[in-house]
């Protein structure tokens, strides 16, 4: 009998779903400080917000300047403020948007072997929107934690579950779904760009025989996807972060938030936090997709060993 290799059998939808969520949770702690720095840079320039309490305005300059300022003023733990909500978000969000991507793509192609760019884009938009519908409250809480400046009693949110309760009590149940519109837009763009470019780069490398379906190929595809995604999605990402973190009544809607940014801070405001965003998304993509590919193989091998009699 020929020996079994995990790559011989396509992974099941369940394996992809669980593998994507697990891989995203593994990647998040490595890149979370960059994500927090990105949020601080994106909200810099706002006059008010529900989480900006406890200190006067703090000036952040660049990725590492932001990180060093946070460590000096608030302590090293501030870089991981909101990590619990972040992990909750990744487990629900990535499982849907990445784990279901191939299944939705097959649905749009109706089982055909030929997968066009249109089917990939439709699949990316669909799973991105589905993921936001599931994970929006966790994203709101994560951003609020990352944005708040203060220590001890000065912090408005002192625990993840308490934050959910506080937002629901003060802003209503709808407060937990604040920014759903821009977040769906942002994640449709991110999902299309990230998954489609990863898919296309990987396919191109394999078809041209430049690389085989292993670690270097996954690394190259993930890093390229991270750069393309950051360039395209940054403006919507900044608006999403600002709007999610805004005080009640500060903006009438996401469009009003975008117009206010353009009027007060100019076009450059839409690319605030670009460098930490790219470093975070690029490194997150590498860790997540490489881990995801390896987990899929390991889970399929384990499944094969379990169902195959000795």
Backbone as CSV, one residue per row, in Angstrom:
resi,resn,N_x,N_y,N_z,CA_x,CA_y,CA_z,C_x,C_y,C_z
1,UNK,0.850,-1.205,0.000,0.000,0.000,0.000,0.886,1.256,0.000
2,UNK,0.537,2.225,-0.824,1.307,3.453,-0.901,1.046,4.275,0.358
3,UNK,2.101,4.856,0.941,1.974,5.636,2.166,1.096,6.857,1.954
4,UNK,0.321,7.185,2.996,-0.595,8.340,2.924,0.159,9.637,3.162
5,UNK,-0.130,10.624,2.344,0.378,11.975,2.581,-0.823,12.897,2.751
6,UNK,-0.725,13.813,3.754,-1.861,14.697,4.067,-2.279,15.532,2.868
7,UNK,-1.327,15.873,2.013,-1.634,16.708,0.848,-2.377,15.963,-0.249
8,UNK,-2.466,14.615,-0.146,-3.125,13.826,-1.176,-4.641,14.001,-1.170
9,UNK,-5.210,14.303,-0.004,-6.660,14.420,0.141,-7.026,15.846,0.490
10,UNK,-7.952,16.478,-0.267,-8.349,17.856,0.051,-8.941,17.933,1.459
11,UNK,-8.618,18.971,2.223,-9.169,19.098,3.575,-10.673,19.338,3.544
12,UNK,-11.370,18.814,4.536,-12.814,18.990,4.619,-13.141,20.408,5.077
13,UNK,-14.423,20.797,4.934,-14.857,22.133,5.355,-14.651,22.322,6.865
14,UNK,-14.892,21.250,7.639,-14.709,21.321,9.094,-13.252,21.557,9.449
15,UNK,-12.358,20.860,8.761,-10.917,21.031,9.005,-10.505,22.473,8.693
16,UNK,-10.997,23.022,7.585,-10.667,24.410,7.224,-11.221,25.391,8.243
17,UNK,-12.454,25.154,8.696,-13.122,26.042,9.636,-12.367,26.094,10.968
18,UNK,-12.073,24.929,11.526,-11.362,24.863,12.808,-9.916,25.321,12.646
19,UNK,-9.287,24.898,11.562,-7.896,25.258,11.323,-7.693,26.747,11.175
20,UNK,-8.621,27.432,10.484,-8.498,28.879,10.276,-8.609,29.640,11.590
21,UNK,-9.590,29.268,12.416,-9.764,29.937,13.708,-8.577,29.720,14.624
22,UNK,-8.077,28.483,14.661,-6.928,28.166,15.510,-5.670,28.892,15.039
23,UNK,-5.430,28.879,13.745,-4.247,29.541,13.192,-4.285,31.038,13.454
24,UNK,-5.468,31.658,13.334,-5.602,33.097,13.577,-5.319,33.434,15.038
25,UNK,-5.775,32.581,15.956,-5.518,32.809,17.382,-4.039,32.639,17.717
26,UNK,-3.344,31.773,16.995,-1.898,31.605,17.190,-1.160,32.838,16.675
27,UNK,-1.620,33.379,15.551,-0.952,34.535,14.941,-1.176,35.824,15.716
28,UNK,-2.346,35.980,16.335,-2.721,37.268,16.935,-1.780,37.764,18.039
29,UNK,-1.378,36.930,19.018,-0.491,37.443,20.071,0.842,37.960,19.544
30,UNK,1.340,37.393,18.450,2.618,37.835,17.879,2.521,39.245,17.292
31,UNK,1.355,39.580,16.758,1.210,40.842,16.014,0.337,41.877,16.715
32,UNK,-0.208,41.554,17.885,-1.171,42.436,18.552,-0.598,43.813,18.909
33,UNK,0.663,43.912,19.392,1.209,45.246,19.680,1.207,46.164,18.455
34,UNK,1.472,45.611,17.270,1.431,46.409,16.044,0.011,46.862,15.737
35,UNK,-0.964,46.009,16.019,-2.364,46.362,15.792,-2.784,47.484,16.738
36,UNK,-2.336,47.408,18.003,-2.645,48.451,18.976,-2.007,49.779,18.571
37,UNK,-0.756,49.726,18.118,-0.076,50.939,17.646,-0.815,51.535,16.455
38,UNK,-1.305,50.672,15.570,-2.068,51.134,14.402,-3.320,51.889,14.846
39,UNK,-4.056,51.338,15.808,-5.282,51.975,16.298,-4.972,53.338,16.912
40,UNK,-3.903,53.414,17.744,-3.552,54.684,18.383,-3.204,55.753,17.337
41,UNK,-2.477,55.363,16.302,-2.116,56.310,15.252,-3.339,56.733,14.438
42,UNK,-4.260,55.781,14.222,-5.449,56.086,13.424,-6.386,57.072,14.119
43,UNK,-6.500,56.976,15.442,-7.426,57.865,16.163,-6.752,59.173,16.572
44,UNK,-5.432,59.269,16.384,-4.730,60.493,16.755,-5.258,61.675,15.937
45,UNK,-5.584,62.756,16.635,-6.150,63.922,15.958,-7.612,64.111,16.281
46,UNK,-8.268,63.063,16.816,-9.651,63.204,17.247,-9.701,63.999,18.547
47,UNK,-10.770,64.754,18.735,-10.891,65.569,19.941,-11.529,64.813,21.083
48,UNK,-12.292,63.771,20.771,-12.961,63.033,21.843,-13.273,61.623,21.384
49,UNK,-13.549,60.761,22.352,-13.898,59.375,22.102,-14.159,58.707,23.422
50,UNK,-15.004,57.691,23.482,-15.405,57.096,24.748,-14.267,56.455,25.517
51,UNK,-13.200,56.058,24.817,-12.126,55.357,25.508,-10.935,56.257,25.802
52,UNK,-10.937,57.499,25.325,-9.790,58.384,25.510,-9.898,59.147,26.819
53,UNK,-9.563,58.481,27.913,-9.662,59.086,29.225,-8.395,58.856,30.005
54,UNK,-8.217,59.664,31.019,-7.156,59.400,31.969,-5.897,60.215,31.761
55,UNK,-5.611,60.686,30.576,-4.418,61.465,30.289,-4.768,62.575,29.317
56,UNK,-3.900,63.569,29.240,-4.039,64.574,28.201,-3.643,63.951,26.885
57,UNK,-3.709,64.735,25.803,-3.354,64.187,24.495,-1.907,63.711,24.454
58,UNK,-1.711,62.528,23.897,-0.375,61.956,23.758,-0.020,61.968,22.279
59,UNK,1.180,62.421,21.967,1.593,62.509,20.568,2.379,61.261,20.188
60,UNK,1.909,60.561,19.176,2.592,59.359,18.712,3.272,59.656,17.385
61,UNK,4.497,59.151,17.243,5.247,59.361,16.009,5.825,58.034,15.535
62,UNK,5.289,57.522,14.444,5.815,56.295,13.860,5.471,55.049,14.657
63,UNK,5.799,53.902,14.084,5.447,52.616,14.688,6.139,52.423,16.023
64,UNK,7.455,52.463,15.983,8.212,52.148,17.185,8.161,53.290,18.190
65,UNK,7.969,54.528,17.707,7.773,55.653,18.611,6.478,55.498,19.391
66,UNK,5.421,55.030,18.713,4.135,54.789,19.370,4.271,53.699,20.421
67,UNK,4.912,52.597,20.058,5.078,51.481,20.988,5.901,51.907,22.209
68,UNK,7.008,52.638,21.993,7.861,53.056,23.117,7.134,54.058,24.011
69,UNK,6.332,54.964,23.416,5.556,55.926,24.200,4.524,55.211,25.063
70,UNK,3.849,54.241,24.500,2.856,53.480,25.258,3.499,52.731,26.418
71,UNK,4.639,52.108,26.164,5.334,51.364,27.226,5.780,52.315,28.326
72,UNK,6.284,53.480,27.950,6.779,54.442,28.931,5.643,55.055,29.755
73,UNK,4.547,55.423,29.089,3.450,56.122,29.761,2.492,55.161,30.472
74,UNK,2.184,54.038,29.823,1.142,53.151,30.346,1.638,51.774,30.777
75,UNK,2.891,51.449,30.452,3.412,50.140,30.813,3.294,49.151,29.662
76,UNK,4.112,48.083,29.688,4.136,47.103,28.582,2.795,46.414,28.337
77,UNK,2.001,46.225,29.392,0.725,45.508,29.231,-0.255,46.263,28.340
78,UNK,-0.056,47.583,28.191,-0.973,48.375,27.367,-0.944,47.926,25.908
79,UNK,0.178,47.335,25.488,0.297,46.867,24.102,-0.648,45.703,23.823
80,UNK,-1.076,45.032,24.893,-1.966,43.879,24.739,-3.363,44.149,25.287
81,UNK,-3.691,45.431,25.459,-5.031,45.781,25.912,-6.046,45.384,24.839
82,UNK,-7.029,44.584,25.230,-8.035,44.114,24.270,-7.702,42.784,23.634
83,UNK,-6.640,42.117,24.109,-6.237,40.841,23.495,-7.308,39.766,23.632
84,UNK,-7.986,39.716,24.790,-9.029,38.695,24.989,-10.128,38.854,23.942
85,UNK,-10.600,40.101,23.763,-11.618,40.353,22.730,-11.047,40.080,21.343
86,UNK,-9.753,40.362,21.175,-9.106,40.090,19.895,-9.092,38.608,19.554
87,UNK,-8.817,37.777,20.557,-8.816,36.329,20.333,-10.232,35.813,20.088
88,UNK,-11.208,36.382,20.813,-12.608,36.016,20.561,-12.983,36.368,19.121
89,UNK,-12.515,37.539,18.682,-12.798,37.974,17.316,-12.165,37.033,16.306
90,UNK,-10.900,36.684,16.517,-10.207,35.833,15.541,-10.845,34.453,15.447
91,UNK,-11.214,33.872,16.590,-11.787,32.526,16.555,-13.095,32.494,15.768
92,UNK,-13.930,33.535,15.945,-15.206,33.559,15.217,-15.030,34.127,13.810
93,UNK,-14.224,35.176,13.698,-14.085,35.914,12.442,-13.315,35.119,11.388
94,UNK,-12.116,34.649,11.769,-11.275,33.941,10.796,-11.873,32.594,10.402
95,UNK,-12.551,31.939,11.347,-13.177,30.651,11.034,-14.160,30.792,9.885
96,UNK,-14.909,31.900,9.893,-15.920,32.122,8.854,-15.280,32.642,7.567
97,UNK,-14.494,33.728,7.666,-14.024,34.392,6.447,-12.962,33.592,5.699
98,UNK,-12.129,32.836,6.410,-11.087,32.033,5.758,-11.518,30.576,5.637
99,UNK,-12.079,30.047,6.730,-12.457,28.634,6.736,-13.538,28.270,5.737
100,UNK,-14.442,29.218,5.454,-15.536,28.945,4.522,-15.271,29.449,3.102
101,UNK,-14.125,30.111,2.905,-13.826,30.725,1.604,-13.850,29.712,0.460
102,UNK,-13.154,28.591,0.602,-13.099,27.593,-0.469,-14.475,26.994,-0.750
103,UNK,-15.264,26.751,0.308,-16.601,26.173,0.128,-17.514,27.141,-0.623
104,UNK,-17.449,28.423,-0.262,-18.274,29.434,-0.941,-17.799,29.620,-2.376
105,UNK,-16.483,29.558,-2.585,-15.927,29.674,-3.939,-16.446,28.532,-4.815
106,UNK,-16.496,27.329,-4.265,-17.021,26.182,-5.017,-18.503,26.349,-5.317
107,UNK,-19.231,26.987,-4.392,-20.661,27.236,-4.602,-20.865,28.153,-5.807
108,UNK,-20.032,29.203,-5.902,-20.168,30.154,-7.007,-19.714,29.566,-8.345
109,UNK,-18.780,28.628,-8.316,-18.317,28.013,-9.565,-19.186,26.824,-9.965
110,UNK,-20.127,26.447,-9.070,-21.049,25.329,-9.315,-20.305,24.033,-9.649
111,UNK,-19.202,23.816,-8.932,-18.451,22.566,-9.077,-17.484,22.540,-10.237
112,UNK,-17.400,23.618,-11.015,-16.490,23.651,-12.165,-15.030,23.683,-11.711
113,UNK,-14.147,23.058,-12.506,-12.718,23.061,-12.186,-12.093,24.436,-12.451
114,UNK,-12.710,25.197,-13.360,-12.186,26.532,-13.671,-12.720,27.551,-12.669
115,UNK,-11.810,28.218,-11.975,-12.190,29.221,-10.986,-11.716,30.586,-11.471
116,UNK,-12.658,31.420,-11.908,-12.308,32.744,-12.422,-12.137,33.761,-11.306
117,UNK,-11.623,34.942,-11.661,-11.411,36.005,-10.685,-12.735,36.473,-10.091
118,UNK,-13.815,36.437,-10.906,-15.127,36.859,-10.413,-15.619,35.985,-9.275
119,UNK,-15.452,34.669,-9.428,-15.881,33.739,-8.382,-15.066,33.941,-7.102
120,UNK,-13.777,34.204,-7.255,-12.921,34.456,-6.087,-13.355,35.730,-5.369
121,UNK,-13.641,36.788,-6.143,-14.057,38.057,-5.540,-15.405,37.916,-4.836
122,UNK,-16.334,37.223,-5.457,-17.650,37.018,-4.856,-17.533,36.218,-3.557
123,UNK,-16.694,35.205,-3.572,-16.487,34.389,-2.371,-15.858,35.220,-1.262
124,UNK,-14.889,36.067,-1.617,-14.239,36.923,-0.632,-15.201,37.916,-0.009
125,UNK,-16.035,38.543,-0.830,-17.034,39.497,-0.332,-18.040,38.803,0.578
126,UNK,-18.494,37.633,0.158,-19.526,36.915,0.908,-19.025,36.499,2.289
127,UNK,-17.868,35.834,2.341,-17.381,35.359,3.641,-16.927,36.519,4.524
128,UNK,-16.441,37.614,3.910,-16.079,38.792,4.689,-17.288,39.399,5.380
129,UNK,-18.404,39.539,4.643,-19.637,40.090,5.216,-20.213,39.156,6.277
130,UNK,-20.179,37.848,6.022,-20.670,36.873,6.997,-19.867,36.937,8.297
131,UNK,-18.566,37.109,8.173,-17.694,37.154,9.350,-17.996,38.373,10.212
132,UNK,-18.228,39.532,9.579,-18.561,40.746,10.328,-19.872,40.567,11.072
133,UNK,-20.866,39.960,10.409,-22.164,39.740,11.040,-22.029,38.924,12.323
134,UNK,-21.087,37.997,12.342,-20.880,37.133,13.508,-20.025,37.815,14.571
135,UNK,-18.962,38.501,14.156,-17.920,38.931,15.097,-17.896,40.420,15.433
136,UNK,-18.841,41.230,14.943,-18.787,42.671,15.143,-18.649,43.118,16.605
137,UNK,-19.431,42.571,17.560,-19.288,43.025,18.951,-17.872,42.826,19.501
138,UNK,-17.218,41.749,19.131,-15.855,41.515,19.622,-14.891,42.544,19.045
139,UNK,-15.132,42.985,17.801,-14.274,43.981,17.167,-14.439,45.340,17.838
140,UNK,-15.684,45.712,18.171,-15.953,46.984,18.850,-15.228,47.030,20.192
141,UNK,-15.346,45.959,20.975,-14.709,45.908,22.298,-13.187,45.937,22.162
142,UNK,-12.650,45.219,21.189,-11.199,45.207,20.969,-10.684,46.619,20.682
143,UNK,-11.343,47.326,19.772,-10.915,48.682,19.398,-11.029,49.631,20.588
144,UNK,-12.122,49.522,21.366,-12.296,50.399,22.525,-11.164,50.188,23.544
145,UNK,-10.793,48.947,23.787,-9.699,48.654,24.714,-8.379,49.211,24.185
146,UNK,-8.115,49.007,22.908,-6.856,49.473,22.329,-6.756,50.987,22.330
147,UNK,-7.888,51.667,22.215,-7.887,53.121,22.117,-7.818,53.821,23.469
148,UNK,-8.268,53.139,24.541,-8.343,53.843,25.819,-6.952,54.093,26.406
149,UNK,-6.782,55.309,26.899,-5.519,55.719,27.504,-5.773,55.965,28.975
150,UNK,-5.048,55.286,29.816,-5.238,55.454,31.249,-4.716,54.256,31.997
151,UNK,-4.802,54.307,33.297,-4.329,53.216,34.134,-5.227,53.093,35.351
152,UNK,-5.451,51.851,35.778,-6.212,51.593,36.995,-7.615,52.158,36.925
153,UNK,-7.925,53.038,37.911,-9.275,53.596,38.024,-9.614,54.527,36.864
154,UNK,-8.602,55.000,36.152,-8.846,55.906,35.040,-9.410,55.198,33.813
155,UNK,-9.273,53.882,33.764,-9.752,53.139,32.606,-11.269,52.984,32.653
156,UNK,-11.879,53.212,31.522,-13.332,53.073,31.454,-13.735,51.610,31.412
157,UNK,-12.970,50.805,30.713,-13.266,49.381,30.595,-12.168,48.595,31.313
158,UNK,-12.562,47.805,32.306,-11.576,47.079,33.113,-11.672,45.565,32.967
159,UNK,-12.489,45.110,32.078,-12.603,43.685,31.818,-13.409,43.473,30.555
160,UNK,-13.150,42.379,29.859,-13.803,42.144,28.569,-15.313,42.033,28.702
161,UNK,-15.787,41.188,29.612,-17.229,41.010,29.772,-17.876,42.283,30.303
162,UNK,-17.148,42.999,31.194,-17.667,44.265,31.717,-17.807,45.289,30.585
163,UNK,-16.885,45.246,29.620,-16.949,46.167,28.484,-18.192,45.906,27.634
164,UNK,-18.493,44.628,27.379,-19.716,44.298,26.630,-20.940,44.864,27.355
165,UNK,-20.987,44.661,28.676,-22.136,45.126,29.463,-22.229,46.652,29.474
166,UNK,-21.079,47.328,29.644,-21.059,48.793,29.700,-21.540,49.407,28.392
167,UNK,-21.042,48.896,27.278,-21.432,49.430,25.970,-22.926,49.208,25.723
168,UNK,-23.410,47.995,26.046,-24.830,47.683,25.848,-25.717,48.550,26.736
169,UNK,-25.253,48.811,27.972,-26.041,49.607,28.913,-26.084,51.076,28.515
170,UNK,-24.928,51.635,28.132,-24.837,53.067,27.858,-25.253,53.441,26.440
171,UNK,-25.027,52.547,25.480,-25.292,52.875,24.076,-26.365,51.997,23.457
172,UNK,-26.910,51.087,24.266,-27.912,50.165,23.753,-27.273,48.986,23.041
173,UNK,-28.085,47.991,22.736,-27.567,46.796,22.053,-26.903,47.163,20.731
174,UNK,-27.421,48.209,20.074,-26.871,48.642,18.784,-25.431,49.140,18.919
175,UNK,-25.060,49.564,20.138,-23.700,50.030,20.361,-22.657,48.966,20.090
176,UNK,-23.016,47.711,20.346,-22.099,46.596,20.099,-21.944,46.311,18.604
177,UNK,-22.859,46.854,17.828,-22.795,46.649,16.368,-22.447,47.946,15.652
178,UNK,-21.892,48.907,16.401,-21.515,50.202,15.832,-20.414,50.016,14.794
179,UNK,-20.589,50.672,13.655,-19.583,50.575,12.604,-19.705,49.333,11.747
180,UNK,-20.857,48.650,11.817,-21.024,47.434,11.016,-20.896,47.728,9.523
181,UNK,-21.482,48.860,9.075,-21.409,49.224,7.652,-19.980,49.374,7.149
182,UNK,-19.181,50.281,7.776,-17.799,50.409,7.309,-16.972,49.153,7.534
183,UNK,-17.330,48.387,8.564,-16.577,47.152,8.817,-16.859,46.106,7.745
184,UNK,-18.108,46.023,7.291,-18.436,45.100,6.200,-17.697,45.529,4.936
185,UNK,-17.694,46.855,4.667,-16.970,47.367,3.502,-15.486,47.050,3.609
186,UNK,-14.928,47.349,4.781,-13.503,47.111,5.009,-13.149,45.640,4.846
187,UNK,-13.965,44.757,5.421,-13.638,43.338,5.366,-13.950,42.697,4.028
188,UNK,-14.907,43.265,3.295,-15.118,42.794,1.919,-13.864,43.098,1.097
189,UNK,-13.318,44.323,1.293,-12.092,44.709,0.584,-10.917,43.861,1.036
190,UNK,-10.756,43.736,2.381,-9.638,42.953,2.933,-9.723,41.508,2.479
191,UNK,-10.911,40.932,2.597,-11.070,39.524,2.259,-10.809,39.275,0.783
192,UNK,-11.384,40.151,-0.068,-11.161,39.999,-1.510,-9.675,40.116,-1.827
193,UNK,-9.060,41.175,-1.317,-7.654,41.416,-1.636,-6.754,40.350,-1.029
194,UNK,-6.956,40.079,0.267,-6.072,39.161,0.989,-6.175,37.729,0.465
195,UNK,-7.397,37.198,0.450,-7.572,35.802,0.039,-7.374,35.608,-1.457
196,UNK,-7.878,36.573,-2.251,-7.750,36.436,-3.703,-6.290,36.575,-4.132
197,UNK,-5.568,37.572,-3.569,-4.152,37.725,-3.946,-3.317,36.559,-3.436
198,UNK,-3.631,36.071,-2.240,-2.925,34.886,-1.725,-3.162,33.697,-2.660
199,UNK,-4.429,33.520,-3.020,-4.837,32.451,-3.937,-4.118,32.583,-5.282
200,UNK,-4.130,33.798,-5.845,-3.539,34.025,-7.168,-2.012,33.881,-7.159
201,UNK,-1.359,34.469,-6.134,0.106,34.367,-6.045,0.524,32.908,-5.868
202,UNK,-0.181,32.211,-4.999,0.143,30.796,-4.762,-0.061,29.972,-6.028
203,UNK,-1.200,30.177,-6.711,-1.476,29.448,-7.955,-0.413,29.736,-9.016
204,UNK,-0.021,31.022,-9.126,0.982,31.410,-10.126,2.335,30.761,-9.833
205,UNK,2.723,30.736,-8.565,4.004,30.124,-8.180,4.003,28.618,-8.447
206,UNK,2.869,27.985,-8.186,2.774,26.532,-8.386,2.713,26.180,-9.874
207,UNK,1.912,26.942,-10.644,1.751,26.638,-12.067,3.026,26.907,-12.862
208,UNK,3.803,27.893,-12.408,5.058,28.211,-13.100,6.209,27.339,-12.622
209,UNK,5.920,26.490,-11.647,6.921,25.573,-11.058,8.092,26.312,-10.392
210,UNK,7.852,27.580,-10.023,8.882,28.335,-9.312,9.045,27.807,-7.886
211,UNK,7.928,27.347,-7.321,7.942,26.799,-5.967,6.988,25.614,-5.896
212,UNK,7.170,24.798,-4.866,6.228,23.715,-4.592,5.314,24.139,-3.453
213,UNK,4.263,23.366,-3.219,3.256,23.727,-2.218,3.786,23.458,-0.810
214,UNK,4.732,24.294,-0.377,5.318,24.121,0.946,5.599,25.479,1.582
215,UNK,6.405,25.504,2.637,6.607,26.690,3.458,7.044,27.948,2.697
216,UNK,8.079,27.907,1.828,8.475,29.136,1.115,7.364,29.716,0.248
217,UNK,6.598,28.851,-0.377,5.483,29.294,-1.218,4.412,29.987,-0.374
218,UNK,4.069,29.383,0.767,3.058,29.956,1.652,3.534,31.292,2.210
219,UNK,4.812,31.375,2.569,5.398,32.609,3.115,5.327,33.736,2.084
220,UNK,5.783,33.467,0.858,5.802,34.476,-0.201,4.394,34.949,-0.541
221,UNK,3.467,34.016,-0.658,2.078,34.350,-1.002,1.436,35.203,0.092
222,UNK,1.680,34.837,1.343,1.071,35.549,2.471,1.615,36.968,2.592
223,UNK,2.922,37.147,2.410,3.520,38.475,2.547,3.055,39.397,1.418
224,UNK,2.990,38.860,0.197,2.498,39.645,-0.937,1.049,40.054,-0.741
225,UNK,0.241,39.139,-0.225,-1.165,39.437,0.037,-1.305,40.518,1.102
226,UNK,-0.435,40.494,2.113,-0.483,41.487,3.178,-0.214,42.894,2.673
227,UNK,0.761,43.032,1.774,1.092,44.356,1.225,-0.054,44.897,0.369
228,UNK,-0.559,44.076,-0.535,-1.655,44.507,-1.420,-2.880,44.919,-0.605
229,UNK,-3.193,44.148,0.430,-4.365,44.422,1.257,-4.230,45.742,1.998
230,UNK,-3.056,46.010,2.560,-2.850,47.239,3.322,-3.019,48.471,2.442
231,UNK,-2.471,48.437,1.243,-2.563,49.579,0.318,-4.020,49.888,-0.019
232,UNK,-4.793,48.863,-0.291,-6.169,49.060,-0.749,-7.137,49.357,0.397
233,UNK,-6.927,48.710,1.554,-7.923,48.773,2.629,-7.684,49.856,3.677
234,UNK,-6.520,50.509,3.685,-6.196,51.464,4.746,-7.234,52.575,4.941
235,UNK,-7.703,53.269,3.883,-8.672,54.354,4.104,-9.937,53.894,4.833
236,UNK,-10.494,52.762,4.412,-11.708,52.259,5.053,-11.415,51.800,6.477
237,UNK,-10.222,51.242,6.696,-9.836,50.768,8.021,-9.755,51.923,9.013
238,UNK,-9.195,53.058,8.591,-9.086,54.230,9.464,-10.474,54.749,9.832
239,UNK,-11.371,54.866,8.845,-12.738,55.331,9.101,-13.451,54.372,10.050
240,UNK,-13.278,53.079,9.833,-13.907,52.072,10.703,-13.455,52.234,12.142
241,UNK,-12.140,52.391,12.353,-11.594,52.525,13.706,-12.092,53.805,14.366
242,UNK,-12.037,54.919,13.634,-12.509,56.199,14.182,-13.980,56.113,14.586
243,UNK,-14.795,55.548,13.697,-16.237,55.505,13.945,-16.585,54.572,15.104
244,UNK,-15.921,53.425,15.170,-16.166,52.485,16.271,-15.808,53.103,17.618
245,UNK,-14.744,53.901,17.635,-14.257,54.468,18.891,-14.896,55.808,19.238
246,UNK,-15.755,56.337,18.363,-16.311,57.677,18.565,-17.326,57.696,19.706
247,UNK,-17.436,58.865,20.355,-18.441,59.064,21.396,-19.831,59.068,20.756
248,UNK,-20.835,58.749,21.558,-22.196,58.697,21.047,-22.611,60.064,20.518
249,UNK,-23.057,60.114,19.270,-23.483,61.367,18.658,-22.369,62.184,18.026
250,UNK,-21.121,61.714,18.144,-20.005,62.471,17.566,-20.108,62.546,16.049
251,UNK,-20.500,61.441,15.428,-20.692,61.399,13.974,-22.086,60.862,13.688
252,UNK,-22.726,61.391,12.653,-24.056,60.900,12.286,-23.990,59.570,11.548
253,UNK,-22.808,59.244,11.039,-22.623,57.984,10.323,-21.190,57.857,9.855
254,UNK,-20.877,56.727,9.234,-19.508,56.485,8.775,-19.086,57.489,7.701
255,UNK,-20.027,57.849,6.815,-19.714,58.820,5.756,-19.396,60.185,6.356
256,UNK,-20.162,60.579,7.382,-19.911,61.839,8.072,-18.543,61.834,8.744
257,UNK,-18.163,60.681,9.289,-16.842,60.514,9.905,-15.741,60.720,8.855
258,UNK,-15.922,60.117,7.686,-14.932,60.237,6.610,-14.812,61.687,6.124
259,UNK,-15.959,62.369,5.977,-15.960,63.758,5.523,-15.269,64.658,6.557
260,UNK,-15.543,64.404,7.840,-14.917,65.190,8.913,-13.403,65.007,8.913
261,UNK,-12.951,63.778,8.685,-11.515,63.505,8.606,-10.885,64.265,7.448
262,UNK,-11.525,64.203,6.291,-10.998,64.861,5.097,-10.938,66.375,5.283
263,UNK,-11.995,66.935,5.893,-12.082,68.383,6.085,-11.054,68.882,7.097
264,UNK,-10.928,68.189,8.220,-10.083,68.666,9.321,-8.617,68.263,9.191
265,UNK,-8.368,67.076,8.590,-6.996,66.554,8.608,-6.404,66.310,7.226
266,UNK,-7.232,66.409,6.196,-6.736,66.220,4.842,-6.676,64.756,4.417
267,UNK,-6.367,64.505,3.152,-6.352,63.139,2.611,-5.372,62.195,3.312
268,UNK,-4.277,62.747,3.829,-3.279,61.901,4.484,-3.836,61.170,5.702
269,UNK,-4.904,61.715,6.289,-5.504,61.100,7.475,-5.972,59.674,7.195
270,UNK,-6.338,59.404,5.932,-6.857,58.082,5.578,-5.758,57.015,5.547
271,UNK,-4.507,57.459,5.610,-3.407,56.497,5.651,-2.615,56.591,6.959
272,UNK,-3.271,57.127,7.988,-2.645,57.135,9.305,-2.469,55.689,9.768
273,UNK,-1.314,55.406,10.347,-1.056,54.053,10.841,-0.745,53.058,9.742
274,UNK,-0.356,53.550,8.548,-0.114,52.638,7.430,1.013,51.643,7.729
275,UNK,2.132,52.145,8.277,3.274,51.259,8.489,2.995,50.160,9.514
276,UNK,2.441,50.489,10.710,2.111,49.382,11.620,1.031,48.470,11.047
277,UNK,0.138,49.054,10.244,-0.902,48.239,9.619,-0.279,47.218,8.668
278,UNK,0.696,47.690,7.848,1.365,46.776,6.922,2.216,45.744,7.660
279,UNK,2.992,46.202,8.642,3.829,45.277,9.406,2.974,44.243,10.131
280,UNK,1.861,44.712,10.678,0.975,43.798,11.399,0.307,42.807,10.442
281,UNK,-0.271,43.341,9.352,-1.006,42.479,8.425,-0.065,41.537,7.679
282,UNK,1.118,42.056,7.286,2.089,41.209,6.600,2.574,40.074,7.478
283,UNK,2.966,40.404,8.725,3.469,39.369,9.641,2.339,38.443,10.083
284,UNK,1.135,39.016,10.296,-0.019,38.192,10.690,-0.361,37.204,9.578
285,UNK,-0.357,37.691,8.346,-0.647,36.821,7.204,0.346,35.662,7.124
286,UNK,1.638,35.986,7.300,2.665,34.955,7.215,2.437,33.891,8.284
287,UNK,2.286,34.328,9.546,2.097,33.379,10.646,0.796,32.603,10.472
288,UNK,-0.295,33.332,10.143,-1.604,32.692,10.049,-1.686,31.702,8.896
289,UNK,-1.307,32.134,7.676,-1.460,31.252,6.519,-0.499,30.063,6.576
290,UNK,0.737,30.294,7.038,1.683,29.179,7.167,1.162,28.181,8.196
291,UNK,0.687,28.692,9.348,0.130,27.814,10.383,-1.109,27.100,9.871
292,UNK,-1.952,27.828,9.161,-3.198,27.272,8.616,-2.910,26.112,7.660
293,UNK,-1.959,26.308,6.754,-1.617,25.256,5.792,-1.084,24.007,6.516
294,UNK,-0.234,24.238,7.533,0.335,23.100,8.259,-0.730,22.399,9.114
295,UNK,-1.620,23.198,9.726,-2.691,22.610,10.538,-3.629,21.767,9.693
296,UNK,-3.958,22.258,8.494,-4.842,21.491,7.600,-4.234,20.125,7.310
297,UNK,-2.935,20.106,7.012,-2.264,18.835,6.701,-2.240,17.919,7.914
298,UNK,-1.913,18.495,9.085,-1.838,17.688,10.306,-3.204,17.117,10.682
299,UNK,-4.254,17.940,10.545,-5.602,17.487,10.896,-6.104,16.421,9.927
300,UNK,-5.776,16.560,8.637,-6.180,15.548,7.671,-5.435,14.233,7.901
301,UNK,-4.144,14.328,8.284,-3.375,13.120,8.594,-3.953,12.426,9.825
302,UNK,-4.310,13.228,10.836,-4.895,12.663,12.057,-6.250,12.028,11.765
303,UNK,-7.047,12.689,10.918,-8.356,12.154,10.544,-8.207,10.836,9.791
304,UNK,-7.209,10.788,8.886,-6.973,9.568,8.117,-6.566,8.420,9.037
305,UNK,-5.686,8.707,9.997,-5.226,7.660,10.918,-6.361,7.167,11.813
306,UNK,-7.291,8.078,12.122,-8.397,7.721,12.996,-9.429,6.837,12.300
307,UNK,-9.716,7.148,11.019,-10.748,6.393,10.296,-10.207,5.144,9.622
308,UNK,-8.870,5.045,9.455,-8.281,3.880,8.812,-7.999,2.804,9.838
309,UNK,-8.562,1.599,9.668,-8.294,0.523,10.626,-6.840,0.080,10.557
310,UNK,-6.324,-0.339,11.711,-4.944,-0.812,11.764,-4.780,-2.136,11.038
